[in-house]
C-alpha positions as a Markdown table, in Angstrom:
| # | Residue | x | y | z |
|---|---|---|---|---|
| 1 | Unk | 9.5 | -7.0 | 4.1 |
| 2 | Unk | 7.5 | -3.8 | 3.5 |
| 3 | Unk | 4.2 | -3.2 | 1.7 |
| 4 | Unk | 0.5 | -3.9 | 1.6 |
| 5 | Unk | -1.6 | -6.8 | 0.6 |
| 6 | Unk | -5.1 | -6.6 | -0.9 |
| 7 | Unk | -6.5 | -9.6 | 0.7 |
| 8 | Unk | -9.8 | -11.3 | -0.1 |
| 9 | Unk | -11.0 | -12.2 | 3.4 |
| 10 | Unk | -13.4 | -15.1 | 3.3 |
| 11 | Unk | -16.6 | -15.3 | 5.3 |
| 12 | Unk | -16.6 | -16.8 | 8.8 |
| 13 | Unk | -13.1 | -15.4 | 9.5 |
| 14 | Unk | -12.4 | -12.4 | 11.7 |
| 15 | Unk | -10.0 | -9.7 | 10.6 |
| 16 | Unk | -7.7 | -10.6 | 13.4 |
| 17 | Unk | -7.6 | -14.3 | 12.2 |
| 18 | Unk | -6.8 | -13.0 | 8.7 |
| 19 | Unk | -3.9 | -11.0 | 10.1 |
| 20 | Unk | -2.6 | -14.1 | 12.0 |
| 21 | Unk | -2.7 | -16.1 | 8.8 |
| 22 | Unk | -0.7 | -13.5 | 6.9 |
| 23 | Unk | 1.9 | -13.4 | 9.7 |
| 24 | Unk | 2.2 | -17.2 | 9.4 |
| 25 | Unk | 2.5 | -17.2 | 5.7 |
| 26 | Unk | 5.0 | -14.4 | 5.4 |
| 27 | Unk | 6.9 | -15.1 | 8.6 |
| 28 | Unk | 6.6 | -11.4 | 9.5 |
| 29 | Unk | 5.6 | -10.2 | 13.0 |
| 30 | Unk | 4.8 | -6.6 | 12.0 |
| 31 | Unk | 1.4 | -7.1 | 10.3 |
| 32 | Unk | -1.9 | -5.3 | 10.8 |
| 33 | Unk | -5.2 | -4.7 | 9.0 |
| 34 | Unk | -6.4 | -1.3 | 7.8 |
| 35 | Unk | -10.0 | -1.4 | 8.9 |
| 36 | Unk | -12.0 | -4.2 | 10.4 |
| 37 | Unk | -14.3 | -6.4 | 8.2 |
| 38 | Unk | -17.0 | -8.3 | 10.1 |
| 39 | Unk | -16.6 | -12.1 | 10.3 |
| 40 | Unk | -19.7 | -12.6 | 8.2 |
| 41 | Unk | -18.5 | -10.3 | 5.5 |
| 42 | Unk | -16.1 | -11.2 | 2.7 |
| 43 | Unk | -14.0 | -9.1 | 0.3 |
| 44 | Unk | -11.3 | -6.5 | 0.4 |
| 45 | Unk | -9.2 | -6.3 | 3.6 |
| 46 | Unk | -6.0 | -4.3 | 3.3 |
| 47 | Unk | -3.1 | -5.7 | 5.3 |
| 48 | Unk | 0.0 | -3.7 | 6.1 |
| 49 | Unk | 3.3 | -5.6 | 6.4 |
| 50 | Unk | 6.5 | -4.4 | 8.0 |
| 51 | Unk | 6.9 | -0.6 | 8.1 |
| 52 | Unk | 3.7 | -0.2 | 6.0 |
| 53 | Unk | 1.7 | -1.5 | 9.0 |
| 54 | Unk | 2.2 | 2.1 | 10.3 |
| 55 | Unk | -0.2 | 3.4 | 7.6 |
| 56 | Unk | -3.3 | 2.6 | 9.5 |
| 57 | Unk | -4.5 | 6.2 | 9.9 |
| 58 | Unk | -4.0 | 6.9 | 6.2 |
| 59 | Unk | -5.6 | 3.7 | 4.8 |
| 60 | Unk | -8.6 | 3.5 | 7.1 |
| 61 | Unk | -10.0 | 6.9 | 6.2 |
| 62 | Unk | -10.7 | 6.0 | 2.6 |
| 63 | Unk | -14.0 | 5.5 | 0.8 |
| 64 | Unk | -15.3 | 2.0 | 0.8 |
| 65 | Unk | -17.9 | 0.2 | -1.3 |
| 66 | Unk | -20.0 | -2.8 | -0.6 |
| 67 | Unk | -22.6 | -5.2 | -2.0 |
| 68 | Unk | -25.2 | -5.9 | 0.7 |
| 69 | Unk | -28.3 | -8.1 | 0.9 |
| 70 | Unk | -31.1 | -7.1 | 3.3 |
| 71 | Unk | -33.7 | -9.6 | 4.4 |
| 72 | Unk | -36.9 | -8.2 | 5.8 |
| 73 | Unk | -39.2 | -9.9 | 8.4 |
| 74 | Unk | -36.8 | -10.5 | 11.3 |
| 75 | Unk | -34.0 | -9.0 | 13.3 |
| 76 | Unk | -31.0 | -10.4 | 15.3 |
| 77 | Unk | -28.9 | -9.1 | 18.2 |
| 78 | Unk | -25.9 | -8.7 | 15.9 |
| 79 | Unk | -28.0 | -7.2 | 13.1 |
| 80 | Unk | -26.6 | -9.9 | 10.7 |
| 81 | Unk | -27.3 | -13.5 | 9.9 |
| 82 | Unk | -24.8 | -14.8 | 12.5 |
| 83 | Unk | -26.9 | -13.5 | 15.4 |
| 84 | Unk | -29.8 | -14.7 | 17.5 |
| 85 | Unk | -33.2 | -13.8 | 16.3 |
| 86 | Unk | -34.7 | -11.1 | 18.5 |
| 87 | Unk | -37.9 | -10.3 | 16.6 |
| 88 | Unk | -40.1 | -11.1 | 13.7 |
| 89 | Unk | -42.8 | -9.3 | 11.7 |
| 90 | Unk | -45.1 | -10.0 | 8.8 |
| 91 | Unk | -44.9 | -6.3 | 7.7 |
| 92 | Unk | -42.7 | -6.5 | 4.7 |
| 93 | Unk | -42.3 | -3.1 | 3.0 |
| 94 | Unk | -42.6 | -2.5 | -0.7 |
| 95 | Unk | -39.4 | -2.0 | -2.7 |
| 96 | Unk | -40.4 | 1.6 | -3.3 |
| 97 | Unk | -40.6 | 2.2 | 0.4 |
| 98 | Unk | -37.3 | 0.6 | 0.9 |
| 99 | Unk | -35.7 | 2.7 | -1.9 |
| 100 | Unk | -37.2 | 5.8 | -0.4 |
| 101 | Unk | -35.7 | 5.1 | 3.0 |
| 102 | Unk | -32.3 | 4.1 | 1.5 |
| 103 | Unk | -32.1 | 7.3 | -0.6 |
| 104 | Unk | -32.9 | 9.4 | 2.5 |
| 105 | Unk | -29.6 | 8.2 | 4.0 |
| 106 | Unk | -27.5 | 9.5 | 1.2 |
| 107 | Unk | -25.3 | 12.4 | 2.5 |
| 108 | Unk | -23.9 | 13.0 | 5.9 |
| 109 | Unk | -25.8 | 11.2 | 8.6 |
| 110 | Unk | -25.7 | 10.5 | 12.3 |
| 111 | Unk | -25.5 | 6.7 | 12.7 |
| 112 | Unk | -25.6 | 4.6 | 15.9 |
| 113 | Unk | -23.1 | 1.7 | 15.6 |
| 114 | Unk | -24.3 | -1.9 | 16.3 |
| 115 | Unk | -24.0 | -3.1 | 19.9 |
| 116 | Unk | -21.9 | -6.0 | 18.6 |
| 117 | Unk | -19.1 | -3.8 | 17.2 |
| 118 | Unk | -15.5 | -3.0 | 18.0 |
| 119 | Unk | -16.4 | 0.4 | 19.3 |
| 120 | Unk | -15.1 | 1.3 | 22.7 |
| 121 | Unk | -17.4 | 2.1 | 25.7 |
| 122 | Unk | -15.6 | 3.3 | 28.8 |
| 123 | Unk | -12.4 | 1.5 | 27.6 |
| 124 | Unk | -14.1 | -1.8 | 26.7 |
| 125 | Unk | -15.2 | -3.3 | 23.4 |
| 126 | Unk | -18.9 | -3.0 | 22.8 |
| 127 | Unk | -19.2 | -6.6 | 21.6 |
| 128 | Unk | -17.6 | -7.9 | 24.8 |
| 129 | Unk | -20.2 | -6.0 | 26.9 |
| 130 | Unk | -23.0 | -7.2 | 24.7 |
| 131 | Unk | -21.9 | -10.8 | 24.8 |
| 132 | Unk | -21.8 | -10.5 | 28.6 |
| 133 | Unk | -25.4 | -9.4 | 28.7 |
| 134 | Unk | -24.5 | -5.8 | 29.7 |
| 135 | Unk | -26.5 | -2.8 | 28.4 |
| 136 | Unk | -24.5 | -1.0 | 25.7 |
| 137 | Unk | -25.1 | 2.7 | 25.0 |
| 138 | Unk | -23.3 | 3.8 | 21.9 |
| 139 | Unk | -23.2 | 7.5 | 20.8 |
| 140 | Unk | -24.2 | 8.4 | 17.2 |
| 141 | Unk | -21.2 | 8.9 | 14.8 |
| 142 | Unk | -21.1 | 11.2 | 11.8 |
| 143 | Unk | -20.6 | 9.2 | 8.6 |
| 144 | Unk | -21.1 | 9.8 | 4.9 |
| 145 | Unk | -23.1 | 7.8 | 2.4 |
| 146 | Unk | -22.0 | 8.8 | -1.1 |
| 147 | Unk | -24.4 | 6.6 | -3.1 |
| 148 | Unk | -26.8 | 3.7 | -3.0 |
| 149 | Unk | -28.1 | 1.6 | -5.9 |
| 150 | Unk | -30.5 | -1.3 | -6.1 |
| 151 | Unk | -28.9 | -4.3 | -7.8 |
| 152 | Unk | -31.8 | -6.7 | -7.6 |
| 153 | Unk | -34.7 | -8.0 | -5.6 |
| 154 | Unk | -34.3 | -11.8 | -5.3 |
| 155 | Unk | -37.6 | -12.2 | -3.4 |
| 156 | Unk | -40.3 | -10.0 | -1.8 |
| 157 | Unk | -38.4 | -10.1 | 1.4 |
| 158 | Unk | -34.9 | -9.4 | 0.0 |
| 159 | Unk | -33.1 | -6.6 | -1.7 |
| 160 | Unk | -29.5 | -6.3 | -2.8 |
| 161 | Unk | -27.7 | -3.0 | -2.9 |
| 162 | Unk | -24.4 | -1.5 | -3.8 |
| 163 | Unk | -23.4 | 1.1 | -1.3 |
| 164 | Unk | -20.5 | 3.6 | -1.3 |
| 165 | Unk | -19.7 | 5.2 | 2.0 |
| 166 | Unk | -17.0 | 6.7 | 4.3 |
| 167 | Unk | -14.9 | 4.8 | 6.7 |
| 168 | Unk | -16.7 | 4.0 | 9.9 |
| 169 | Unk | -20.1 | 3.4 | 8.3 |
| 170 | Unk | -21.8 | 0.2 | 9.4 |
| 171 | Unk | -23.9 | -1.4 | 6.7 |
| 172 | Unk | -25.7 | -3.4 | 9.5 |
| 173 | Unk | -26.9 | -0.1 | 11.0 |
| 174 | Unk | -28.1 | 1.0 | 7.6 |
| 175 | Unk | -30.1 | -2.2 | 7.3 |
| 176 | Unk | -31.6 | -1.7 | 10.8 |
| 177 | Unk | -32.4 | 1.9 | 10.2 |
| 178 | Unk | -34.0 | 1.4 | 6.8 |
| 179 | Unk | -36.3 | -1.3 | 8.2 |
| 180 | Unk | -37.3 | 0.9 | 11.1 |
| 181 | Unk | -38.2 | 3.8 | 8.8 |
| 182 | Unk | -40.4 | 1.3 | 6.9 |
| 183 | Unk | -42.1 | 0.0 | 10.0 |
| 184 | Unk | -40.4 | -3.4 | 9.7 |
| 185 | Unk | -37.4 | -5.4 | 10.8 |
| 186 | Unk | -34.5 | -6.5 | 8.7 |
| 187 | Unk | -31.2 | -8.4 | 8.9 |
| 188 | Unk | -28.0 | -8.2 | 6.8 |
| 189 | Unk | -27.6 | -11.6 | 5.3 |
| 190 | Unk | -24.7 | -11.0 | 2.9 |
| 191 | Unk | -21.9 | -8.4 | 2.7 |
| 192 | Unk | -19.0 | -8.1 | 0.4 |
| 193 | Unk | -16.5 | -5.2 | 0.5 |
| 194 | Unk | -15.7 | -4.5 | -3.1 |
| 195 | Unk | -13.2 | -1.6 | -2.6 |
| 196 | Unk | -11.3 | 0.3 | 0.0 |
| 197 | Unk | -9.6 | 3.4 | -1.3 |
| 198 | Unk | -7.7 | 2.5 | -4.5 |
| 199 | Unk | -7.9 | -1.2 | -3.7 |
| 200 | Unk | -10.5 | -3.2 | -5.7 |
| 201 | Unk | -11.9 | -6.7 | -5.2 |
| 202 | Unk | -10.9 | -7.4 | -8.8 |
| 203 | Unk | -7.2 | -7.2 | -7.8 |
| 204 | Unk | -7.5 | -8.9 | -4.4 |
| 205 | Unk | -5.8 | -12.3 | -3.6 |
| 206 | Unk | -6.9 | -15.2 | -1.4 |
| 207 | Unk | -4.9 | -16.7 | 1.4 |
| 208 | Unk | -4.2 | -19.7 | -0.8 |
| 209 | Unk | -2.8 | -17.4 | -3.5 |
| 210 | Unk | -0.7 | -15.6 | -0.9 |
| 211 | Unk | 0.8 | -18.9 | 0.1 |
| 212 | Unk | 2.1 | -19.2 | -3.4 |
| 213 | Unk | 3.1 | -15.6 | -4.1 |
| 214 | Unk | 4.3 | -14.5 | -0.7 |
| 215 | Unk | 6.5 | -11.4 | -1.0 |
| 216 | Unk | 5.5 | -11.0 | -4.7 |
| 217 | Unk | 2.0 | -10.1 | -3.5 |
| 218 | Unk | 3.2 | -7.0 | -1.7 |
| 219 | Unk | 2.0 | -3.6 | -3.1 |
| 220 | Unk | 4.3 | -0.7 | -2.3 |
| 221 | Unk | 3.1 | 2.1 | 0.0 |
| 222 | Unk | 3.8 | 4.5 | -2.8 |
| 223 | Unk | 1.0 | 3.0 | -4.8 |
| 224 | Unk | -1.4 | 3.1 | -1.9 |
| 225 | Unk | -0.6 | 6.8 | -1.3 |
| 226 | Unk | -0.6 | 7.8 | -4.9 |
| 227 | Unk | -3.3 | 10.4 | -4.3 |
| 228 | Unk | -1.2 | 12.2 | -1.7 |
| 229 | Unk | 0.9 | 15.3 | -2.8 |
| 230 | Unk | 4.7 | 15.0 | -3.2 |
| 231 | Unk | 7.5 | 17.1 | -1.9 |
| 232 | Unk | 11.0 | 16.5 | -3.4 |
| 233 | Unk | 13.8 | 17.7 | -1.3 |
| 234 | Unk | 17.2 | 18.9 | -2.6 |
| 235 | Unk | 19.8 | 16.2 | -3.2 |
| 236 | Unk | 22.2 | 17.8 | -0.6 |
| 237 | Unk | 19.6 | 17.1 | 2.1 |
| 238 | Unk | 19.8 | 13.4 | 1.7 |
| 239 | Unk | 22.1 | 12.6 | 4.6 |
| 240 | Unk | 20.2 | 15.0 | 6.9 |
| 241 | Unk | 17.0 | 13.2 | 6.0 |
| 242 | Unk | 18.6 | 9.8 | 6.4 |
| 243 | Unk | 19.9 | 10.6 | 9.9 |
| 244 | Unk | 16.9 | 12.6 | 11.2 |
| 245 | Unk | 18.6 | 16.0 | 11.3 |
| 246 | Unk | 16.5 | 19.1 | 11.2 |
| 247 | Unk | 15.4 | 20.3 | 7.8 |
| 248 | Unk | 13.9 | 23.7 | 7.2 |
| 249 | Unk | 10.9 | 23.6 | 4.9 |
| 250 | Unk | 7.4 | 24.9 | 4.8 |
| 251 | Unk | 4.4 | 23.2 | 3.0 |
| 252 | Unk | 0.8 | 22.4 | 3.9 |
| 253 | Unk | -0.7 | 19.0 | 4.8 |
| 254 | Unk | 0.7 | 15.5 | 4.6 |
| 255 | Unk | 3.1 | 14.9 | 1.7 |
| 256 | Unk | 5.0 | 11.9 | 0.3 |
| 257 | Unk | 8.6 | 12.9 | 1.0 |
| 258 | Unk | 11.3 | 12.1 | -1.7 |
| 259 | Unk | 15.0 | 12.8 | -2.0 |
| 260 | Unk | 17.2 | 11.7 | -4.8 |
| 261 | Unk | 14.2 | 9.9 | -6.2 |
| 262 | Unk | 13.9 | 7.7 | -3.1 |
| 263 | Unk | 10.7 | 7.5 | -1.1 |
| 264 | Unk | 11.2 | 8.2 | 2.7 |
| 265 | Unk | 7.6 | 8.2 | 3.9 |
| 266 | Unk | 4.8 | 10.6 | 4.9 |
| 267 | Unk | 5.8 | 14.0 | 6.3 |
| 268 | Unk | 4.4 | 17.4 | 7.2 |
| 269 | Unk | 5.8 | 20.8 | 8.1 |
| 270 | Unk | 5.8 | 21.7 | 11.8 |
| 271 | Unk | 6.9 | 25.2 | 12.8 |
| 272 | Unk | 8.8 | 25.5 | 9.5 |
| 273 | Unk | 10.7 | 22.2 | 9.9 |
| 274 | Unk | 10.2 | 18.8 | 8.3 |
| 275 | Unk | 8.4 | 16.2 | 10.4 |
| 276 | Unk | 8.5 | 12.7 | 9.1 |
| 277 | Unk | 5.3 | 11.3 | 10.6 |
| 278 | Unk | 5.6 | 7.8 | 9.1 |
| 279 | Unk | 9.1 | 6.6 | 8.1 |
| 280 | Unk | 8.7 | 4.0 | 5.3 |
| 281 | Unk | 12.1 | 3.9 | 3.6 |
| 282 | Unk | 13.5 | 0.4 | 3.0 |
| 283 | Unk | 17.0 | 0.0 | 4.6 |
């Protein structure tokens, strides 16, 4: 079994639990997600199955898009609706002030991740430290916000946005920082990931649907890596490639490697020789 699943993760389920559910349904041990989605959030969670679970580094560094609802007037320790309230305020900013603050974040920014996050601090998960009552100091990370658009304003205290950003961007942190810029407090009360790279929420499937479709729900790694350049090796190199013998070649960057029309995986050229970094060929 080898491929990817565009799973629609429901709310109140961790990404780890979603992976466990996929393992159970498919009866496959080699399963891993391609970028954590918070328990409160729903939407696109890419799951790698079999050899395709090795594609973590390629799948996580893709653009992502979200629909997010901010509620002004209070904050929580987790920065979302699942947390404990840590502060309240009557200072509710105007939508123009909120939009101004949001637009100022478009571009490359330095963002401090939430204390309740999967980031490592001295070898430990930040959320484990926070839950234990320990002080958590997280360093700012460079992220990219490509675009922000206001969808609607359900009430004076709420605003719903679509946000396109790089991997590693925390929407909870955007909510926190926008409120701070406006002299207020805010909490993320809804989050849906609508896309991750080439995978869209429109084509995602639920766990119930996966129970019915099983292997038929798998998407080939070739589809997921369609934007990666291709190198086609000469037919006579097939056996050398199959048995891991040295192949002289010189090209730049990561490429999808083919021989005799068969997909072998992701490779690069190291010191003038082929290096298959991620072997994906079905046996």
